[in-house]
Tab-separated table of C-alpha atoms in Angstrom:
chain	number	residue	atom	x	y	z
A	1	UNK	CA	38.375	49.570	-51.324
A	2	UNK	CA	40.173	46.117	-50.660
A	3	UNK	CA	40.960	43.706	-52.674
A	4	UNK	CA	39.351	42.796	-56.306
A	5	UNK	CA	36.574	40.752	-55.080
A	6	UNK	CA	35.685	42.386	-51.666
A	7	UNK	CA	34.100	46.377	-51.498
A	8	UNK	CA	32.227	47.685	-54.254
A	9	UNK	CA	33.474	50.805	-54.893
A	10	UNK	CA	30.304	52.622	-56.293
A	11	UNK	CA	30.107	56.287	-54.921
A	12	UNK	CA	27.104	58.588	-54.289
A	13	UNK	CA	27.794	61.524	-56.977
A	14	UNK	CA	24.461	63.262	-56.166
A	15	UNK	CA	25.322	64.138	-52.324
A	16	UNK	CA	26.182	67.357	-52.097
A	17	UNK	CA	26.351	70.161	-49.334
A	18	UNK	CA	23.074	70.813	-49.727
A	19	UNK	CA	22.300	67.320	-47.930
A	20	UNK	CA	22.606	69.224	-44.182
A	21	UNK	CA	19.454	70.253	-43.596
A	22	UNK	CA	18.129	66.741	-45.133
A	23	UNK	CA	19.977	64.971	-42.746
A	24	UNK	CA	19.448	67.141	-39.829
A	25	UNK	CA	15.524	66.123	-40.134
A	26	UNK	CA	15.527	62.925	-41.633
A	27	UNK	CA	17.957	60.910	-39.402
A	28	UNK	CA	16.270	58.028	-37.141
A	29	UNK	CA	18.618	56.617	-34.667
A	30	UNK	CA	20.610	53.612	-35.453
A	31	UNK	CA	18.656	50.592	-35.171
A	32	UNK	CA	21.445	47.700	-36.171
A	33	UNK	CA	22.974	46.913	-32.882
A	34	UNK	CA	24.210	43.529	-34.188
A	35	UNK	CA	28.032	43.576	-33.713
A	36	UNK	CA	28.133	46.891	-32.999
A	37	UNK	CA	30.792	48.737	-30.297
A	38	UNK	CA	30.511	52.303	-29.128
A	39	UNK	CA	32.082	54.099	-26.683
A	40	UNK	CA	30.566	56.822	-24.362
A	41	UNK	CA	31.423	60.634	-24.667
A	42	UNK	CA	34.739	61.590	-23.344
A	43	UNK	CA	36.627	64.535	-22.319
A	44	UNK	CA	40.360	65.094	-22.215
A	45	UNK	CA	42.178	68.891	-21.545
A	46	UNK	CA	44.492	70.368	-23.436
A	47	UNK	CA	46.527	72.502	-21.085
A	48	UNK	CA	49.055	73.825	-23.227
A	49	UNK	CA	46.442	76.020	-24.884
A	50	UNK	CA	43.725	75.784	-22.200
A	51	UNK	CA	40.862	74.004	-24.360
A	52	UNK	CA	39.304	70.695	-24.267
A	53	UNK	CA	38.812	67.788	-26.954
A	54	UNK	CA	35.389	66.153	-26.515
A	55	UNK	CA	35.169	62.676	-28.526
A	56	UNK	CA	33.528	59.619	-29.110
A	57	UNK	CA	33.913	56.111	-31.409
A	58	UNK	CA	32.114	53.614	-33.004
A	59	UNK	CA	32.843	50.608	-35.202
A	60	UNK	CA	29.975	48.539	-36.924
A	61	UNK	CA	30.337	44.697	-38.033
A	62	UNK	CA	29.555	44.460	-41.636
A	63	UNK	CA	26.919	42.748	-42.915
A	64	UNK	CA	27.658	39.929	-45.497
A	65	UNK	CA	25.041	37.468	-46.168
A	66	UNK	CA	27.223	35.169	-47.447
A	67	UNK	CA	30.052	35.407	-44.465
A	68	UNK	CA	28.052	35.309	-41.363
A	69	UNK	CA	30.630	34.425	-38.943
A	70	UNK	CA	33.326	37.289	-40.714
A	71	UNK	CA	35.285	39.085	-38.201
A	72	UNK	CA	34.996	43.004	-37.991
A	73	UNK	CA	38.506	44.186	-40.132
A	74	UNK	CA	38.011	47.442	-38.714
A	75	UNK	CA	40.001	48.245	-35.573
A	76	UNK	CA	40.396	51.808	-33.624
A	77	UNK	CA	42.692	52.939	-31.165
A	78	UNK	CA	42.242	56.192	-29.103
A	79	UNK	CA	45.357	56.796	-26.418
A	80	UNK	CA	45.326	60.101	-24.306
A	81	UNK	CA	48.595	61.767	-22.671
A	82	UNK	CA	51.250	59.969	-24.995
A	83	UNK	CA	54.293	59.553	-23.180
A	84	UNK	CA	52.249	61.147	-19.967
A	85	UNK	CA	52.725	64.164	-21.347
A	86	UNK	CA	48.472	65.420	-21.231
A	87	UNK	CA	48.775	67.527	-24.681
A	88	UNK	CA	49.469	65.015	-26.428
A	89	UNK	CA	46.878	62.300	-28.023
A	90	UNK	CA	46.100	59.700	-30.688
A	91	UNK	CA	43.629	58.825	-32.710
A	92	UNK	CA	43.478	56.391	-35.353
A	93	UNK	CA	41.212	54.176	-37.262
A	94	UNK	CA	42.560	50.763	-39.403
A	95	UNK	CA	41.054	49.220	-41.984
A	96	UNK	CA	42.012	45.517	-42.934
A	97	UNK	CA	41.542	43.583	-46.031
A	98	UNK	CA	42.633	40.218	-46.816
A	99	UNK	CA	42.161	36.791	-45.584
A	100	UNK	CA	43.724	38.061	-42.351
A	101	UNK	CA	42.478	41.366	-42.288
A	102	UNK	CA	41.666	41.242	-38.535
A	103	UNK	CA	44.848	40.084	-37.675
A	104	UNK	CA	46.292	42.859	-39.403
A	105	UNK	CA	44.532	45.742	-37.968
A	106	UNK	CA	44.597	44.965	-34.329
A	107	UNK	CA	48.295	44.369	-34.252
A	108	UNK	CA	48.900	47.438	-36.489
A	109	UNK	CA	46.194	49.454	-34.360
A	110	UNK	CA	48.853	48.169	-30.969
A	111	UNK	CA	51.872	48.538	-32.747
A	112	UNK	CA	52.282	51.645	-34.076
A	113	UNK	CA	51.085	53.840	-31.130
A	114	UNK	CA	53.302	51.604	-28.824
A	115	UNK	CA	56.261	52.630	-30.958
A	116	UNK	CA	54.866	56.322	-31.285
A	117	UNK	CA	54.851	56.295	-27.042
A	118	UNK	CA	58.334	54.838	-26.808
A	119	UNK	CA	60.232	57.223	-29.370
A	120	UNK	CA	61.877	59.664	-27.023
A	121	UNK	CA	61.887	61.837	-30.366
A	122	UNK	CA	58.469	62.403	-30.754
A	123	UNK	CA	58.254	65.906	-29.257
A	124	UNK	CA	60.823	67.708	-31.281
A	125	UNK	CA	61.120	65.879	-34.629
A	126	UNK	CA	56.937	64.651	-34.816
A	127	UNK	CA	57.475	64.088	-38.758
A	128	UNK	CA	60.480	62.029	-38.309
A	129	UNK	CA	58.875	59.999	-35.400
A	130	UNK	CA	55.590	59.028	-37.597
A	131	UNK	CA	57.550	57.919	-40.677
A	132	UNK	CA	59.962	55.947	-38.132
A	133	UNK	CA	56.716	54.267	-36.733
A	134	UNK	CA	54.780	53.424	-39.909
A	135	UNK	CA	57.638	51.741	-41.450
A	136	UNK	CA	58.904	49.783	-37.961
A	137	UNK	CA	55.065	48.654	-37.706
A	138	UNK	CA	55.206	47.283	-41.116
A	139	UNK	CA	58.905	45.115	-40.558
A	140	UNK	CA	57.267	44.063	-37.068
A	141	UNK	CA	54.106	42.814	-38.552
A	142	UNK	CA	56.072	41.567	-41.424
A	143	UNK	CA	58.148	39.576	-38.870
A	144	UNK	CA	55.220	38.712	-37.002
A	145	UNK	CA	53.264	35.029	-37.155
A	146	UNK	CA	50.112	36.808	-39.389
A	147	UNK	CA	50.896	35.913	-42.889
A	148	UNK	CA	50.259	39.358	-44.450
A	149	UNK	CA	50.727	38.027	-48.014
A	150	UNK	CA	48.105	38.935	-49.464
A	151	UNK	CA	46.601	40.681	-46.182
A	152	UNK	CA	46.882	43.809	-44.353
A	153	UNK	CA	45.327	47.757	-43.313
A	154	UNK	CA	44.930	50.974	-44.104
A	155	UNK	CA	45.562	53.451	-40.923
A	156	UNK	CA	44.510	56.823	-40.695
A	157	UNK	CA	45.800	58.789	-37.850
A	158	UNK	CA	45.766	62.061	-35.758
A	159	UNK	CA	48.180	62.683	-33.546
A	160	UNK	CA	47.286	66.251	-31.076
A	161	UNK	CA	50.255	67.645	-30.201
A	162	UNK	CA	49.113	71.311	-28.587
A	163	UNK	CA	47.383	72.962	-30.747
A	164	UNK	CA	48.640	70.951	-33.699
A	165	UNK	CA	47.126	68.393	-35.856
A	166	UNK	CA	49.897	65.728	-37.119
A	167	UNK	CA	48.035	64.090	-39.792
A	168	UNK	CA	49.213	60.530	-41.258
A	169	UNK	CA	47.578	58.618	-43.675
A	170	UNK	CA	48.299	54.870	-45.533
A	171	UNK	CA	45.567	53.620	-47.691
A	172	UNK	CA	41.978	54.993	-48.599
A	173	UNK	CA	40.628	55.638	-45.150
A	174	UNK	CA	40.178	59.888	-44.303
A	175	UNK	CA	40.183	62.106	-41.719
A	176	UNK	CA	38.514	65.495	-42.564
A	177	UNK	CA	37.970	68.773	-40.254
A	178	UNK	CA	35.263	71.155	-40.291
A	179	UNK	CA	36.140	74.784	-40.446
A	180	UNK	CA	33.184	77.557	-39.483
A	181	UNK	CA	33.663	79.769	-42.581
A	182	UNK	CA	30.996	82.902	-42.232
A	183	UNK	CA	27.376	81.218	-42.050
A	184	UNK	CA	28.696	78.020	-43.376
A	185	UNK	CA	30.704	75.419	-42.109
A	186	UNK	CA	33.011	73.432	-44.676
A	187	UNK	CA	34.606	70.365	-45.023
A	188	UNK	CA	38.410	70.250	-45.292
A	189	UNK	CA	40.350	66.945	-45.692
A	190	UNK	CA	43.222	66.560	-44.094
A	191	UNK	CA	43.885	63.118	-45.803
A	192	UNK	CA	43.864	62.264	-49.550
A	193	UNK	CA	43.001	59.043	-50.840
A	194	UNK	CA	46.022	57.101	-52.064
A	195	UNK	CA	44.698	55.223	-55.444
A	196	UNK	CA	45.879	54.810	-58.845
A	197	UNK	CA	43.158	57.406	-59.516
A	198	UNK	CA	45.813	59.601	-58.651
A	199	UNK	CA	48.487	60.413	-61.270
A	200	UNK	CA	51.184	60.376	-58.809
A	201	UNK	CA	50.795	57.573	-56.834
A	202	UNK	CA	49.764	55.710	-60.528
A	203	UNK	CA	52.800	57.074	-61.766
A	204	UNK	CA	55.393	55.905	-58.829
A	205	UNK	CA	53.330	52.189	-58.595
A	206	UNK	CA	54.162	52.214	-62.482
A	207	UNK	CA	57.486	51.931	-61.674
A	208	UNK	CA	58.260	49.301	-59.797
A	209	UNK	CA	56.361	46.805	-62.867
A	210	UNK	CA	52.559	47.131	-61.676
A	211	UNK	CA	49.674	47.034	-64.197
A	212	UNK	CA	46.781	49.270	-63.540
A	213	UNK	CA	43.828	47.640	-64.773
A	214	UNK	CA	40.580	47.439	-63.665
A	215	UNK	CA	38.144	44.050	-62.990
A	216	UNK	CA	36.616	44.834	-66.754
A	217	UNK	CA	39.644	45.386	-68.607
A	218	UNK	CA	41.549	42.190	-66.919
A	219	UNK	CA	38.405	40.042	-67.654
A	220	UNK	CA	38.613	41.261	-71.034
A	221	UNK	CA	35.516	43.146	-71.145
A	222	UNK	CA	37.477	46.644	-71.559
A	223	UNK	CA	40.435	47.436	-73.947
A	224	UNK	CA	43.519	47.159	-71.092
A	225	UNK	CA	45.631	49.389	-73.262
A	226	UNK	CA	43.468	52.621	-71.973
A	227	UNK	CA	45.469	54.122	-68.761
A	228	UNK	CA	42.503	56.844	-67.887
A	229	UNK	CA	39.419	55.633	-65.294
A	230	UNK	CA	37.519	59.211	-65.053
A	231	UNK	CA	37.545	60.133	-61.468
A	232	UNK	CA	36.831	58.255	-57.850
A	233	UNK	CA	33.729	60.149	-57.257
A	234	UNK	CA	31.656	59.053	-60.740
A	235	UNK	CA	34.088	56.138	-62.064
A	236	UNK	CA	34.174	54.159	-58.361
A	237	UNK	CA	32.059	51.231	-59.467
A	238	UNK	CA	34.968	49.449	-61.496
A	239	UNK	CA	38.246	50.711	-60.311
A	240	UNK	CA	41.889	50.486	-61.320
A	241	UNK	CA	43.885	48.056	-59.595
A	242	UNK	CA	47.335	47.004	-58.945
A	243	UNK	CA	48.270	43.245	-60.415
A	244	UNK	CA	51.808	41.477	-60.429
A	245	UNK	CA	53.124	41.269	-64.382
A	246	UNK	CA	52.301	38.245	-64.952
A	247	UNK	CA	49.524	37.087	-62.342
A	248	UNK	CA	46.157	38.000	-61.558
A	249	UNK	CA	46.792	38.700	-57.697
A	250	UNK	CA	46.462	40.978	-55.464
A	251	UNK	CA	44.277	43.027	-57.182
A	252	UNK	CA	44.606	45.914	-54.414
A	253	UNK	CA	42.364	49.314	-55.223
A	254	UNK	CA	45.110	51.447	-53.138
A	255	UNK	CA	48.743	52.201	-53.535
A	256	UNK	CA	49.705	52.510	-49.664
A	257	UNK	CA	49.136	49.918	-46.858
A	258	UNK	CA	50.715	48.492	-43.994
A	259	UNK	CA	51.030	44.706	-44.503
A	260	UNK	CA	50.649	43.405	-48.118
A	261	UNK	CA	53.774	42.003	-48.804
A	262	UNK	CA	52.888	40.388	-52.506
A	263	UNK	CA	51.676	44.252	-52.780
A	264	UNK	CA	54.913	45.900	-51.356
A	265	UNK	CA	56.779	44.588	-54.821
A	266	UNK	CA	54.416	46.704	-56.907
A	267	UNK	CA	54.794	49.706	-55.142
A	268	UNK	CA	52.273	49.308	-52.306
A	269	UNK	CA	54.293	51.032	-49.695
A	270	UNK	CA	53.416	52.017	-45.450
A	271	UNK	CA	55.359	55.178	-46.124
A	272	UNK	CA	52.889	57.738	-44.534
A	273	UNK	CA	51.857	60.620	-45.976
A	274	UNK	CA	51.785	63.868	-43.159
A	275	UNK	CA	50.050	67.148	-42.845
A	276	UNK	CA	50.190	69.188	-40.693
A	277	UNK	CA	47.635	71.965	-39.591
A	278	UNK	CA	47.767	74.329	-36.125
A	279	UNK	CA	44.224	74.685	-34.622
A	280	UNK	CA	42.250	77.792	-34.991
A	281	UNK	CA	38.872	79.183	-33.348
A	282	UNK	CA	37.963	78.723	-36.670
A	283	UNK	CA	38.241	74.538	-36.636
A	284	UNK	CA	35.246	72.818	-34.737
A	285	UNK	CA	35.689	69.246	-35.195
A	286	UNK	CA	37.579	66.358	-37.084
A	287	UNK	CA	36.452	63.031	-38.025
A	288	UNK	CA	38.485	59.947	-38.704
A	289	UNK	CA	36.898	57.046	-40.595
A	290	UNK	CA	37.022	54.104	-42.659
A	291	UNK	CA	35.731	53.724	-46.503
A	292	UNK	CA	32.661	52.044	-45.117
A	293	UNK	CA	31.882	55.583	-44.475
A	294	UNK	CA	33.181	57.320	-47.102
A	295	UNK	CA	32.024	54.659	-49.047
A	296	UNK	CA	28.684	56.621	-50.326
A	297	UNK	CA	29.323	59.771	-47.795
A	298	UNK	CA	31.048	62.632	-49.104
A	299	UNK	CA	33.352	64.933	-46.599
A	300	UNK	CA	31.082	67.710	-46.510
A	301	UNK	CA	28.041	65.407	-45.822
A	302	UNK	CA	29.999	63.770	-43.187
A	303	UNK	CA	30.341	67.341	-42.013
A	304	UNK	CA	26.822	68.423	-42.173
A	305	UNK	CA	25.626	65.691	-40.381
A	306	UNK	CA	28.091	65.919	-37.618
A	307	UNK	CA	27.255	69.098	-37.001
A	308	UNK	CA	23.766	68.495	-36.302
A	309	UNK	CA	24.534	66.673	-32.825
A	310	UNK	CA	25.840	68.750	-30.191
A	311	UNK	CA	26.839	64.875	-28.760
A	312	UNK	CA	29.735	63.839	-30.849
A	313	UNK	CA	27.820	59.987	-29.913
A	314	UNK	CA	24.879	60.882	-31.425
A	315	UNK	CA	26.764	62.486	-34.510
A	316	UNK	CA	28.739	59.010	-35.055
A	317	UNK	CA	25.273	56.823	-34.282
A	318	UNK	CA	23.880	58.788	-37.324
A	319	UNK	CA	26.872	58.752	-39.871
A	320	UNK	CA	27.403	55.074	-39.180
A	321	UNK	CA	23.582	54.369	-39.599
A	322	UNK	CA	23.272	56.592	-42.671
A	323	UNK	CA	26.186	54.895	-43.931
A	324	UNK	CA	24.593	51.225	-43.277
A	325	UNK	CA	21.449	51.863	-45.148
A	326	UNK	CA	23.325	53.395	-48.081
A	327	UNK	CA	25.047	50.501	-48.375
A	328	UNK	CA	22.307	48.440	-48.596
A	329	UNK	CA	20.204	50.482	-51.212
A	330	UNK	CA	23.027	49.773	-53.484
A	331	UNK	CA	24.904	46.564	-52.455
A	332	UNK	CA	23.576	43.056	-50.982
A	333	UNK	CA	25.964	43.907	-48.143
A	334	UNK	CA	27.673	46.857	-45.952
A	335	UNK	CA	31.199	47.464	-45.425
A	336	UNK	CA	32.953	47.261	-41.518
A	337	UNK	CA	32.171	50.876	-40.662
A	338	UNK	CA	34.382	52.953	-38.098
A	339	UNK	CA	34.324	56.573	-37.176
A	340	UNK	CA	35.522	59.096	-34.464
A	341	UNK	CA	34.651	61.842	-33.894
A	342	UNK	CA	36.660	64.525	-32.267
A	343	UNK	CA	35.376	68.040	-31.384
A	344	UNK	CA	37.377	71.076	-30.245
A	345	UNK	CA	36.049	72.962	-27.415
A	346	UNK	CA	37.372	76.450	-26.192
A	347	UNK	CA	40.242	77.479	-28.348
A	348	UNK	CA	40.579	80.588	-28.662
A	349	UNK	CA	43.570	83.049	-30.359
A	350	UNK	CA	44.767	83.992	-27.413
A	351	UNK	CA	45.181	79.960	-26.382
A	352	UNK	CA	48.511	79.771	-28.432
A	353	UNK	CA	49.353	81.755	-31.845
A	354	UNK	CA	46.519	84.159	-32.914
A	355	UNK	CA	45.999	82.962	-36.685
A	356	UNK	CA	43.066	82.898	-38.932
A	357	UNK	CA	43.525	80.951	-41.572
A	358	UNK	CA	45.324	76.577	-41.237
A	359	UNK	CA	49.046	76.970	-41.231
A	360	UNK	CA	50.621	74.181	-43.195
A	361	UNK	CA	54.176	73.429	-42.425
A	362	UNK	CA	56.714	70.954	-44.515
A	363	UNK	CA	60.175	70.138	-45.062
A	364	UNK	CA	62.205	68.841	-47.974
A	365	UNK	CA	61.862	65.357	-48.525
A	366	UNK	CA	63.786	61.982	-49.789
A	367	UNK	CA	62.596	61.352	-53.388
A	368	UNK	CA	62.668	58.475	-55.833
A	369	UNK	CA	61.372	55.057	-55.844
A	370	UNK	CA	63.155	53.799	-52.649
A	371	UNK	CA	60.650	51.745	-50.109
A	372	UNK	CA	62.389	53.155	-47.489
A	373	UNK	CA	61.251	56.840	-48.160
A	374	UNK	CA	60.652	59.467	-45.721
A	375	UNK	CA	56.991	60.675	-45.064
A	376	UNK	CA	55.204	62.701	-48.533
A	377	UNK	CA	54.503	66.034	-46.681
A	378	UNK	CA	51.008	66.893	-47.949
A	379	UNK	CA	49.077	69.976	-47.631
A	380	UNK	CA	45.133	70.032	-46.667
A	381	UNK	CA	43.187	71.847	-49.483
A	382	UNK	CA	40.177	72.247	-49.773
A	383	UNK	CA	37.612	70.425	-52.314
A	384	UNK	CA	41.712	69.821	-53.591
A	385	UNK	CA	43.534	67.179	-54.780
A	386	UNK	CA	47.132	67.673	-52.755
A	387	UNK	CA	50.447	69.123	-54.494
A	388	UNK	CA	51.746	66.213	-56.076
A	389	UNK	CA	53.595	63.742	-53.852
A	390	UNK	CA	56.920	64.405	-52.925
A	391	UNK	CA	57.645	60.051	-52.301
């Protein structure tokens, strides 16, 4: 979700985990090649724990009939052996909205893995070093020539360090893993979508003067004085926004980004939030994406149809593609789409610490209203919304 007149933000309500075996037949490979970039299957070892992470991207131009010659906003950036060190790598996917959405992304995707490789803290203090990063990205592009006004990106990111996932998210984008549990094979998110859907993050964007309103209810078609929007999943279509007191700008359907510095005065902060989850036999792949797939994808369909492909190629050809055409059975247009897809090969208990189940870790936090905050430490749950925010 961007700003008030760019996505759509209907959602498909009826997908559920039954969809696997749907998509598993029904998928035809992806036939829009126009402005589309993919990269190849790669490899890279993790020593530390003797297994192997075998991945592959893609990012798809949206399609806007009446914007031909729009730039993709969607950027990714995939660096192996941060700081040479070969158990450590990146992974992160940026979404941009705004005039200068582009702009935004690509120097955000640069920035902040630049500063990630250069703090000489990163190995002991990981937490510390991501919340460092996020909000030196956002003063640099603040500082930079792109006039992020009214412009900027989401970032979702996944930072492998051993056998640990260091999960950050800004914005709306996800990153979700799938965990083999018995015969089945669930979804787990390992990001949680920062909107005024959610009471917290309404709650803290509420206090720094934002009103909440959605397009209806500042148009005047909806009484403004009602504060409750249902839920993402069935209420999407219209959703609340963030607007200045007395202005009817920026109109921003998330509560975190990097960039947006109208936004930043509401409450729209880069602060990151972090989980963190140590890899099991159990965990079989993650994805990282952009709302173009989430868009009218759930998690566990994402899932399912990932796990279809023994390619993790293939697997993003046919989420991206799947995504495209739901797109256009309900809008005149598609969403940028970008996804990676990273599977885990040959972990085993005795690789590192022999656990069974995802071992969260956190650590006391700064709290209160401060936009220098430290990183919200948030838990993965399952089919969960997260403990509330600790920002």
């Amino acid at each position: 979700m961007g700003c008030a007149h760019g996505k759509c933000c209907n959602r498909d309500s009826s997908t559920s985990d039954e969809d696997a075996g749907h998509h598993q037949r029904g998928i035809r490979p992806y036939k829009n090649k126009d402005g589309l970039t993919q990269r190849s299957l790669e490899l890279v070892h993790v020593p530390s724990h003797n297994f192997t992470l075998q991945y592959s991207s893609l990012t798809q131009h949206g399609y806007y009939p009446d914007k031909t010659d729009r730039e993709n906003q969607d950027s990714f950036c995939i660096k192996t052996q941060i700081q040479g060190n070969p158990n450590v790598h990146f992974f992160g996917v940026f979404d941009g909205h705004g005039q200068y959405g582009a702009q935004c992304s690509n120097f955000v995707k640069d920035k902040l893995v630049e500063i990630l490789s250069s703090d000489p803290t990163l190995l002991d203090d990981p937490l510390k070093a991501y919340n460092s990063a996020f909000l030196a990205t956002n003063s640099e592009l603040r500082d930079s020539e792109i006039d992020d006004a009214l412009s900027g990106t989401t970032a979702i990111t996944v930072l492998v360090v051993g056998d640990t996932l260091h999960v950050a998210n800004v914005g709306d984008s996800r990153a979700v893993i799938a965990v083999k549990d018995g015969d089945r094979i669930l979804a787990e998110d390992l990001s949680v979508d920062q909107t005024p859907f959610r009471k917290d993050e309404y709650d803290r964007v509420k206090l720094f003067g934002a009103r909440v309103l959605s397009v209806d209810q500042v148009e005047g078609l909806k009484d403004p004085d009602i504060q409750h929007w249902g839920d993402e999943e069935s209420h999407g279509g219209d959703p609340p926004r963030l607007w200045v007191p007395n202005g009817m700008y920026p109109g921003t359907a998330f509560t975190r980004s990097v960039g947006d510095s109208t936004a930043e005065k509401i409450g729209v902060i880069a602060v990151p939030e972090i989980s963190i989850v140590r890899l099991t036999p159990s965990h079989l792949f993650f994805v990282v994406a952009s709302d173009g797939v989430f868009e009218f994808l759930s998690s566990q369909t994402v899932v399912n149809m990932a796990t279809a492909y023994k390619d993790p190629s293939d697997a993003c050809t046919a989420i991206a593609g799947d995504s495209y055409k739901r797109w256009l059975e309900l809008e005149n247009r598609t969403d940028d789409i970008t996804i990676i897809i990273v599977q885990i090969k040959g972990l085993s208990n005795q690789s590192g610490v022999g656990t069974t189940d995802s071992e969260v870790h956190s650590r006391p936090c700064q709290t209160g209203g401060s936009m220098n905050q430290s990183a919200a430490i948030v838990p993965p749950l399952m089919h969960q919304r997260p403990l509330e925010s600790i920002s």
